[in-house]
Short mmCIF file of C-alpha atoms in Angstrom, two decimals:
data_model
loop_
_atom_site.label_atom_id
_atom_site.label_comp_id
_atom_site.label_asym_id
_atom_site.label_seq_id
_atom_site.Cartn_x
_atom_site.Cartn_y
_atom_site.Cartn_z
CA MET A 1 0.09 0.16 -0.07
CA ALA A 2 1.60 3.07 -1.23
CA VAL A 3 1.18 6.30 0.86
CA SER A 4 2.17 9.94 0.51
CA GLU A 5 4.37 12.11 2.22
CA SER A 6 1.25 14.19 3.10
CA GLN A 7 -0.50 11.58 4.20
CA ILE A 8 2.70 10.21 6.67
CA ARG A 9 2.75 13.93 7.91
CA SER A 10 -0.98 13.52 8.75
CA THR A 11 0.04 10.33 10.51
CA LEU A 12 2.44 11.80 12.44
CA GLN A 13 -0.19 14.57 13.68
CA GLY A 14 -1.43 11.66 15.63
CA VAL A 15 1.59 11.36 17.56
CA LEU A 16 1.25 13.49 20.80
CA ASP A 17 4.36 14.50 23.06
CA PRO A 18 3.12 13.18 26.41
CA GLU A 19 3.83 16.10 28.55
CA ILE A 20 2.33 19.07 26.47
CA GLY A 21 -0.62 17.03 24.84
CA ILE A 22 0.25 18.23 21.33
CA ASN A 23 1.23 16.40 18.25
CA ILE A 24 4.82 16.41 17.44
CA VAL A 25 4.37 18.08 13.92
CA ASP A 26 2.59 21.16 15.34
CA LEU A 27 5.22 21.32 18.21
CA GLY A 28 8.03 21.05 15.35
CA LEU A 29 9.68 18.34 16.36
CA VAL A 30 9.47 16.66 13.14
CA ARG A 31 12.18 18.35 10.64
CA GLN A 32 12.18 16.35 7.51
CA ILE A 33 10.50 13.58 5.88
CA ASN A 34 11.71 11.57 2.96
CA LEU A 35 10.02 8.82 1.37
CA GLY A 36 11.33 6.06 -0.52
CA GLU A 37 10.40 3.42 -2.51
CA ALA A 38 10.36 0.81 0.79
CA CYS A 39 11.55 3.05 3.56
CA VAL A 40 10.88 6.38 5.16
CA ASP A 41 13.56 8.65 6.44
CA LEU A 42 12.47 11.32 9.22
CA VAL A 43 14.39 13.52 10.87
CA ILE A 44 13.41 14.45 14.17
CA THR A 45 14.37 16.45 16.90
CA MET A 46 13.55 16.75 21.05
CA THR A 47 12.70 19.47 22.86
CA SER A 48 16.05 19.17 25.08
CA PRO A 49 19.26 17.22 24.75
CA ALA A 50 18.37 16.05 28.12
CA CYS A 51 14.70 14.37 27.13
CA PRO A 52 14.91 10.96 27.60
CA LEU A 53 12.04 10.37 25.68
CA SER A 54 13.75 10.02 21.89
CA GLY A 55 12.99 6.04 21.80
CA TYR A 56 9.50 6.88 23.26
CA ILE A 57 8.93 9.19 20.57
CA SER A 58 10.02 6.91 17.59
CA ASP A 59 8.89 3.67 18.49
CA GLU A 60 5.05 5.91 18.62
CA ILE A 61 6.53 7.37 15.24
CA THR A 62 6.66 3.85 13.85
CA ARG A 63 3.59 2.07 15.02
CA ALA A 64 1.68 5.21 13.51
CA VAL A 65 3.50 4.96 10.19
CA ASN A 66 3.21 0.86 10.46
CA SER A 67 -0.28 1.61 11.37
CA VAL A 68 -0.84 3.03 7.75
CA ASP A 69 1.32 1.13 5.73
CA PRO A 70 2.89 -2.17 7.50
CA GLU A 71 5.66 -2.79 5.07
CA LEU A 72 7.18 0.73 5.31
CA LYS A 73 10.42 0.61 6.52
CA VAL A 74 10.89 3.56 9.09
CA ASN A 75 14.23 5.26 9.76
CA ILE A 76 14.62 7.78 12.17
CA THR A 77 17.26 10.05 12.67
CA ILE A 78 17.60 11.78 15.86
CA GLU A 79 18.65 15.82 15.26
CA ASN A 80 19.60 18.02 17.83
CA ASP A 81 21.72 20.59 15.53
CA PRO A 82 20.26 23.23 15.51
CA LEU A 83 18.61 22.98 19.16
CA TRP A 84 14.38 23.14 19.23
CA THR A 85 13.08 26.34 19.77
CA HIS A 86 9.39 27.52 20.07
CA GLU A 87 9.41 28.87 16.92
CA GLU A 88 9.57 26.00 15.50
CA MET A 89 6.02 25.38 16.52
CA SER A 90 3.01 26.01 14.09
CA ASP A 91 0.51 28.62 15.18
CA ALA A 92 -1.81 26.20 15.91
CA ALA A 93 0.71 24.69 19.02
CA ARG A 94 1.78 28.31 19.58
CA GLU A 95 -2.50 29.59 19.89
CA GLU A 96 -2.77 26.68 22.43
CA LEU A 97 0.10 27.06 24.92
CA GLY A 98 -0.77 30.87 25.02
CA TRP A 99 1.78 32.38 22.42
CA HIS A 100 -0.58 34.63 20.64
CA MET D 1 22.36 0.42 18.67
CA GLU D 2 23.60 3.59 16.60
CA GLY D 3 23.50 6.89 19.25
CA ARG D 4 23.93 10.43 18.38
CA SER D 5 27.14 12.37 17.38
CA GLY D 6 28.55 8.78 16.04
CA THR D 7 28.40 7.21 19.71
CA THR D 8 27.02 4.18 20.75
CA ASP D 9 23.75 3.66 22.79
CA LEU D 10 23.37 0.60 25.02
CA GLN D 11 20.86 -1.53 23.48
CA PRO D 12 17.43 -1.87 26.09
CA ARG D 13 18.10 -5.58 26.77
CA TRP D 14 21.19 -4.04 28.65
CA ARG D 15 19.82 -1.88 31.02
CA PHE D 16 17.27 -4.10 32.62
CA PRO D 17 19.47 -5.71 34.84
CA LEU D 18 20.24 -2.52 36.04
CA LEU D 19 16.43 -1.32 36.10
CA ALA D 20 15.67 -4.39 38.01
CA ILE D 21 18.52 -3.83 41.02
CA GLY D 22 17.06 -0.62 41.49
CA ILE D 23 13.94 -2.08 41.94
CA ILE D 24 14.82 -4.24 44.27
CA SER D 25 16.63 -2.07 46.35
CA LEU D 26 12.79 0.01 46.09
CA VAL D 27 11.45 -3.08 47.50
CA VAL D 28 13.80 -3.74 50.04
CA GLY D 29 13.79 0.03 51.07
CA THR D 30 10.33 0.29 51.39
CA LEU D 31 10.00 -3.05 53.79
CA ALA D 32 12.82 -1.77 55.75
CA GLY D 33 10.85 1.24 55.95
CA LEU D 34 7.93 -0.61 56.88
CA LEU D 35 9.74 -2.30 59.74
CA ARG D 36 10.55 1.18 61.30
CA LEU D 37 6.93 2.44 61.55
CA GLY D 38 6.60 -1.54 63.53
CA TRP D 39 4.91 -3.28 60.81
CA ALA D 40 6.52 -6.57 61.67
CA GLN D 41 5.13 -8.39 58.81
CA ALA D 42 8.46 -6.68 57.44
CA ALA D 43 10.41 -8.43 59.30
CA VAL D 44 12.65 -9.82 56.47
CA ALA D 45 14.23 -6.40 55.88
CA ALA D 46 15.42 -6.43 59.55
CA PRO D 47 19.02 -6.13 58.31
CA TYR D 48 18.45 -2.96 56.23
CA THR D 49 16.01 -1.20 58.38
CA GLY D 50 19.15 1.61 59.16
CA SER D 51 19.52 1.96 55.16
CA HIS D 52 16.42 2.79 54.33
CA GLY D 53 17.32 6.37 53.14
CA VAL D 54 20.20 4.66 50.93
CA LEU D 55 18.45 2.45 49.38
CA MET D 56 15.36 4.64 48.63
CA VAL D 57 17.68 7.79 47.36
CA ALA D 58 21.01 6.27 46.23
CA ALA D 59 20.18 2.73 45.10
CA PHE D 60 16.76 3.27 43.49
CA PHE D 61 16.60 6.64 42.76
CA GLY D 62 20.17 7.28 41.90
CA THR D 63 20.14 4.24 39.68
CA LEU D 64 16.96 5.41 37.78
CA ILE D 65 17.87 8.77 36.83
CA SER D 66 21.21 8.60 35.83
CA LEU D 67 19.87 5.53 33.79
CA GLU D 68 17.05 8.05 32.76
CA ARG D 69 20.03 10.70 31.84
CA ALA D 70 21.95 8.00 30.11
CA VAL D 71 18.77 7.09 27.46
CA ALA D 72 19.05 10.94 26.87
CA LEU D 73 22.44 10.92 26.17
CA ALA D 74 22.29 8.01 24.10
CA ASP D 75 26.25 7.34 24.67
CA TRP D 76 27.02 3.89 26.55
CA ARG D 77 29.95 5.63 28.35
CA ALA D 78 26.88 7.40 30.03
CA TYR D 79 25.58 3.83 31.75
CA LEU D 80 28.26 3.50 33.47
CA VAL D 81 26.99 6.25 35.65
CA PRO D 82 24.02 3.80 36.94
CA GLY D 83 26.25 0.57 36.50
CA ALA D 84 28.33 2.45 39.64
CA ALA D 85 24.94 3.28 41.54
CA ALA D 86 23.50 -0.03 40.84
CA LEU D 87 26.59 -1.73 42.19
CA GLY D 88 26.60 0.21 45.20
CA GLY D 89 23.26 -0.99 45.73
CA VAL D 90 24.19 -4.65 45.15
CA THR D 91 27.17 -4.05 47.93
CA LEU D 92 24.12 -2.80 50.11
CA LEU D 93 21.45 -5.20 49.59
CA LEU D 94 24.77 -8.05 50.25
CA GLN D 95 25.79 -6.39 52.89
CA ARG D 96 29.27 -5.97 51.82
CA SER D 97 31.73 -3.11 52.47
CA PRO D 98 29.74 0.20 53.73
CA ALA D 99 33.46 2.16 52.60
CA VAL D 100 32.89 0.74 48.73
CA MET D 101 29.07 0.84 48.78
CA HIS D 102 30.01 4.65 49.46
CA THR D 103 32.53 5.00 47.22
CA LEU D 104 30.15 3.77 44.05
CA PHE D 105 27.90 5.69 45.49
CA ILE D 106 30.07 8.95 45.30
CA LEU D 107 31.46 7.38 41.68
CA ALA D 108 27.93 7.54 40.36
CA GLY D 109 27.54 10.92 42.34
CA ALA D 110 30.01 12.30 40.45
CA GLY D 111 29.64 10.45 36.90
CA LEU D 112 25.82 11.95 36.84
CA THR D 113 27.27 15.84 37.53
CA LEU D 114 29.43 14.90 34.74
CA THR D 115 26.75 14.21 32.51
CA SER D 116 24.57 16.93 33.52
CA VAL D 117 27.13 19.00 32.68
CA GLU D 118 26.93 17.25 29.40
CA VAL D 119 24.17 18.45 28.84
CA TYR D 120 24.41 22.02 29.69
CA ARG D 121 27.26 21.87 27.05
CA ARG D 122 24.71 20.68 24.45
CA GLN D 123 22.00 23.63 25.77
CA PRO D 124 23.42 26.19 27.94
CA GLU D 125 20.40 27.07 29.29
CA ARG D 126 19.21 27.52 33.45
CA HIS D 127 17.64 24.99 33.81
CA ASN D 128 20.46 22.36 32.61
CA ILE D 129 22.37 24.19 35.42
CA ILE D 130 19.83 23.54 38.02
CA LEU D 131 20.26 19.72 36.59
CA VAL D 132 24.02 19.84 37.41
CA LEU D 133 23.00 21.56 41.23
CA GLY D 134 21.02 18.89 41.60
CA ALA D 135 23.28 15.69 40.45
CA ALA D 136 26.44 17.69 42.76
CA SER D 137 23.89 17.65 45.86
CA TRP D 138 23.68 14.16 45.54
CA LEU D 139 27.24 13.32 45.09
CA ALA D 140 27.92 15.89 48.12
CA ALA D 141 25.97 14.33 50.43
CA SER D 142 27.57 10.49 49.20
CA LEU D 143 31.09 11.95 50.10
CA ALA D 144 29.90 13.29 53.41
CA LEU D 145 28.38 9.76 54.26
CA LEU D 146 31.79 8.47 53.45
CA LEU D 147 33.75 10.60 55.63
CA GLY D 148 31.00 9.45 58.49
CA ALA D 149 28.14 12.31 58.34
CA SER D 150 25.19 10.84 59.79
CA ILE D 151 22.02 10.63 57.66
CA ASP D 152 19.98 13.41 59.93
CA SER D 153 22.78 15.88 58.81
CA ILE D 154 22.95 15.27 54.81
CA LEU D 155 19.40 15.24 54.12
CA PHE D 156 19.12 18.44 52.74
CA TRP D 157 21.55 17.55 49.95
CA TRP D 158 19.10 14.51 49.40
CA MET D 159 16.31 16.48 49.09
CA ASP D 160 17.94 19.25 46.94
CA PHE D 161 19.01 16.11 44.32
CA PHE D 162 15.20 15.61 43.84
CA VAL D 163 14.07 18.98 43.97
CA LEU D 164 16.62 20.42 42.09
CA THR D 165 16.53 17.53 39.26
CA ILE D 166 12.38 18.04 39.43
CA ALA D 167 12.89 21.93 39.29
CA GLY D 168 15.13 21.69 36.35
CA GLU D 169 13.16 19.37 34.03
CA ARG D 170 9.84 21.39 34.73
CA LEU D 171 11.69 24.61 33.65
CA GLU D 172 12.63 23.28 30.85
CA LEU D 173 9.13 21.88 30.17
CA ASN D 174 8.00 25.40 30.90
CA ARG D 175 10.03 26.78 27.28
CA MET D 176 6.87 25.53 25.98
CA ARG D 177 4.75 28.41 27.38
CA PRO D 178 5.55 32.22 27.22
CA ALA D 179 6.41 32.59 31.14
CA SER D 180 7.55 35.92 31.63
CA ASP D 181 11.26 36.72 31.67
CA ARG D 182 10.91 37.87 35.15
CA ALA D 183 9.12 34.24 36.40
CA ILE D 184 11.94 32.55 35.20
CA SER D 185 14.43 34.60 36.75
CA LEU D 186 12.61 34.08 40.29
CA PHE D 187 12.89 30.43 39.73
CA SER D 188 16.30 30.27 39.45
CA SER D 189 16.72 32.87 42.12
CA LEU D 190 14.70 30.70 44.33
CA VAL D 191 17.17 27.63 43.21
CA ILE D 192 20.08 29.62 44.16
CA ILE D 193 18.86 30.99 47.38
CA THR D 194 17.62 26.99 48.19
CA VAL D 195 21.37 26.08 47.99
CA ILE D 196 22.95 28.52 49.58
CA SER D 197 20.35 28.16 52.57
CA HIS D 198 21.10 24.40 52.72
CA ILE D 199 25.22 24.83 52.74
CA ALA D 200 24.12 27.18 55.72
CA THR D 201 21.66 24.77 57.13
CA THR D 202 23.95 21.64 56.72
CA SER D 203 27.01 24.03 58.27
CA GLY D 204 25.07 24.95 61.29
CA LEU D 205 25.25 28.27 60.61
CA VAL D 206 21.31 28.80 60.50
CA ALA D 207 18.11 26.99 61.90
CA GLN D 208 16.50 23.86 59.96
CA TRP D 209 13.46 25.48 59.49
CA ILE D 210 15.11 28.31 57.09
CA GLY D 211 16.34 25.50 54.41
CA TYR D 212 12.71 24.80 53.75
CA LEU D 213 11.33 28.53 53.00
CA GLY D 214 13.15 27.70 49.56
CA TYR D 215 11.50 24.55 48.83
CA GLY D 216 8.20 26.12 49.97
CA ALA D 217 8.73 29.53 47.33
CA ILE D 218 9.56 26.88 44.41
CA ALA D 219 6.14 25.00 45.27
CA LEU D 220 4.27 28.22 45.11
CA TRP D 221 6.09 29.10 42.24
CA LEU D 222 5.28 25.60 39.72
CA LEU D 223 1.55 25.89 41.46
CA THR D 224 1.23 29.60 40.11
CA TRP D 225 3.33 29.21 36.60
CA ASP D 226 3.98 25.40 36.00
CA ILE D 227 2.58 24.09 32.58
CA ALA D 228 0.58 21.27 34.35
CA ARG D 229 -2.03 23.78 35.16
CA HIS D 230 -2.57 24.08 31.39
CA THR D 231 -2.05 20.57 30.55
CA ALA D 232 -4.37 19.64 33.57
CA ARG D 233 -7.12 20.06 31.15
CA GLN D 234 -6.60 17.95 28.36
CA GLN D 235 -7.11 14.38 28.64
CA GLY D 236 -5.78 11.05 29.08
CA LEU D 237 -2.03 10.27 29.96
CA THR D 238 -1.48 14.45 29.33
CA ARG D 239 -3.90 15.31 31.91
CA PHE D 240 -2.84 12.58 34.58
CA MET D 241 0.63 13.31 34.24
CA ALA D 242 -0.25 17.21 35.05
CA LEU D 243 -2.20 15.79 37.89
CA CYS D 244 0.41 14.36 39.08
CA MET D 245 2.68 17.20 39.42
CA LEU D 246 0.54 19.42 40.80
CA SER D 247 -0.49 17.02 43.68
CA GLY D 248 3.29 16.77 44.10
CA TYR D 249 3.63 20.36 44.24
CA LEU D 250 1.35 20.62 47.26
CA TRP D 251 3.09 17.69 49.00
CA LEU D 252 6.45 19.83 48.54
CA LEU D 253 4.51 22.72 49.67
CA LEU D 254 2.99 21.29 52.63
CA SER D 255 6.23 20.05 53.48
CA ALA D 256 7.76 23.44 53.95
CA LEU D 257 4.59 24.46 55.75
CA LEU D 258 5.16 22.08 58.42
CA CYS D 259 8.27 24.56 59.47
CA THR D 260 6.29 27.34 60.32
CA GLY D 261 5.50 25.13 63.67
CA VAL D 262 2.05 25.52 63.49
CA ILE D 263 1.73 21.93 64.06
CA THR D 264 4.36 20.23 66.83
CA THR D 265 4.86 16.84 67.67
CA PRO D 266 7.50 14.28 68.17
CA PHE D 267 7.07 13.26 64.59
CA LEU D 268 7.25 16.43 62.97
CA ARG D 269 10.33 15.65 60.80
CA ASP D 270 9.31 12.10 59.77
CA ALA D 271 5.81 14.13 58.33
CA GLN D 272 8.43 16.90 56.77
CA LEU D 273 10.67 14.34 55.27
CA HIS D 274 7.79 12.08 53.71
CA ALA D 275 5.42 14.50 53.01
CA LEU D 276 8.57 15.22 50.31
CA PHE D 277 9.89 12.31 49.62
CA LEU D 278 6.51 10.55 48.92
CA GLY D 279 4.22 12.74 48.28
CA PHE D 280 6.31 14.90 46.13
CA VAL D 281 8.67 12.72 44.72
CA PHE D 282 6.22 9.77 44.05
CA SER D 283 3.69 11.39 42.42
CA MET D 284 6.06 12.24 39.98
CA VAL D 285 7.15 8.63 39.60
CA PHE D 286 3.86 7.65 39.24
CA GLY D 287 2.84 10.22 36.49
CA HIS D 288 6.29 9.87 34.55
CA ALA D 289 6.72 5.72 34.41
CA PRO D 290 3.82 5.48 31.30
CA ILE D 291 6.86 7.44 29.09
CA ILE D 292 9.97 6.58 31.54
CA PHE D 293 9.73 3.14 31.10
CA PRO D 294 9.01 2.71 27.99
CA ALA D 295 11.90 5.32 27.26
CA VAL D 296 14.72 3.13 28.64
CA THR D 297 13.01 -0.01 28.36
CA ARG D 298 11.32 0.43 24.73
CA LEU D 299 8.44 -1.39 25.94
CA ARG D 300 4.81 -0.32 25.50
CA ILE D 301 2.59 0.67 28.83
CA PRO D 302 -0.36 2.67 26.96
CA TYR D 303 -2.23 4.94 29.10
CA THR D 304 -4.94 3.42 31.45
CA PRO D 305 -7.15 5.09 33.69
CA LEU D 306 -6.65 2.28 36.17
CA PHE D 307 -3.27 4.55 36.56
CA TYR D 308 -5.06 6.97 38.99
CA ILE D 309 -5.54 3.84 41.60
CA PRO D 310 -2.25 3.43 43.11
CA LEU D 311 -2.15 7.53 42.21
CA ILE D 312 -4.68 7.77 44.66
CA LEU D 313 -4.39 5.41 47.18
CA LEU D 314 -0.80 7.13 47.80
CA GLN D 315 -2.55 10.47 48.37
CA VAL D 316 -5.36 9.05 50.83
CA THR D 317 -2.42 7.04 52.25
CA LEU D 318 0.25 9.21 52.97
CA ALA D 319 -2.35 11.66 54.43
CA LEU D 320 -3.54 8.99 57.01
CA ARG D 321 0.63 8.64 58.10
CA LEU D 322 0.60 12.30 58.26
CA TYR D 323 -2.48 12.14 60.54
CA GLY D 324 -0.67 9.69 62.91
CA ASP D 325 2.22 11.88 62.98
CA PHE D 326 0.06 14.94 63.87
CA THR D 327 -1.43 13.29 66.38
CA ALA D 328 1.58 11.07 67.37
CA SER D 329 -0.34 7.70 67.14
CA PRO D 330 1.20 5.12 66.13
CA SER D 331 -0.95 2.80 64.73
CA TRP D 332 -2.09 5.43 62.43
CA ARG D 333 1.77 6.01 61.56
CA THR D 334 1.30 2.48 60.63
CA LEU D 335 -1.60 1.81 58.92
CA GLY D 336 -0.59 4.86 56.43
CA GLY D 337 2.78 3.30 55.73
CA VAL D 338 1.54 0.26 54.98
CA GLY D 339 -0.97 1.88 52.39
CA ASN D 340 1.93 3.87 50.99
CA GLY D 341 3.76 0.19 50.65
CA LEU D 342 0.45 -0.68 49.20
CA ALA D 343 0.60 2.10 46.86
CA LEU D 344 3.93 1.28 45.48
CA ALA D 345 3.21 -2.55 45.24
CA LEU D 346 0.16 -1.64 43.07
CA PHE D 347 1.68 0.85 40.90
CA LEU D 348 4.45 -2.13 40.34
CA LEU D 349 2.02 -4.65 39.51
CA LEU D 350 -0.14 -2.40 37.27
CA THR D 351 2.91 -1.30 35.43
CA VAL D 352 4.29 -4.89 35.14
CA ALA D 353 0.67 -6.35 33.88
CA THR D 354 0.41 -3.46 31.52
CA ILE D 355 4.00 -4.58 29.89
CA ILE D 356 2.55 -8.16 29.90
CA ARG D 357 -0.18 -7.49 28.37
CA PHE D 358 0.96 -5.00 25.40
CA ASN D 359 4.18 -6.21 24.72
CA LEU D 360 4.43 -10.57 24.76
CA PRO D 361 3.63 -12.03 21.38
CA ARG D 362 -0.31 -13.61 21.30
CA ARG D 363 -1.09 -16.70 20.46
#
């Protein structure tokens, strides 16, 4: 079952940062989605290099993507350079958290 | 398993022994505490009644917190820190040389301080300085114990280990919301004042009660500005975590308020310590377990409203225990303490049951 990059992005909007309750796309944690033939390469960041949840978030991402396409191999790279800032959040997330 | 920056992370299966030693230390430490409260059924922990604090703080939490930090750094070298803490726990459980045990905890405290400095190096922000101070507090306590200090004299360092570690993590999380610079600066100042007051208290320069004022101020700041006030309005796991945080902040505040002398009882110190160590710290643990255990073990622990049961049981039984402290009633103290143990046991059983249900292959 072939999925598109927009489908993957939409699926990832179902993956929440559990501490905040906002999805990782709107939080600005998903930096790149590169869809290949049989795999998808994702580059994500965490809000802090001291955050131990990269494995948890990665597992949730893999489960979410494979719920749409069970055959798609999911490769995840954690990137902390540059460091995440609140400016990477979407307008919806910023609105929710009171930035406007 | 590739970590970040080209280093190699430790495979999850190698983390289980560290976690297991930590949990065994928690169980034995809890039984030792119950025996101290007069619950005779915990007699199996008789050799450890004098080690209740070391088991809980250094062997369990020292291993757990440094393991969490190592997972965050994703570098195999960082796992030497929980390794040292776990070995310290094993040394204690096997009742071997106290000097070796303390030395291992010193190495773990030094290691956690260094890994916290590494976190600061990667992200030079105030909240990471607070994490360094928290780790250094554990190191200071461990050094003092090796040099012969009494448990009573180092309690503020143990408490700082928790309060500053949690405070640093909350300050990091609060970057999600537009807290004013003045509020952030106030929080940082409260942390500095708290640490300075504890140096003065431990040195005998000022009275013990002054050391609690910083905790009270930190609790009030968290109750006023922490993001948990916002996320408590959400659903599911996010709401559960927020309610755990907020209940913990109330216990921290109570621990501080008890120093005002409004209540006089021979068990005041016990009430202060357990409001902080049990109410504040374990509320945090219950709230974060559904994400930290999966992060460390890579096993699923999906949220269930059943998680509220041990949380509520902890709050109720701690209130009973403190009632026993306030009224100097041994029976209420023991009943409350046994209830605390039951809450911890239920929390562990529920976690294990959830792991089994969602991670073992189905037939």
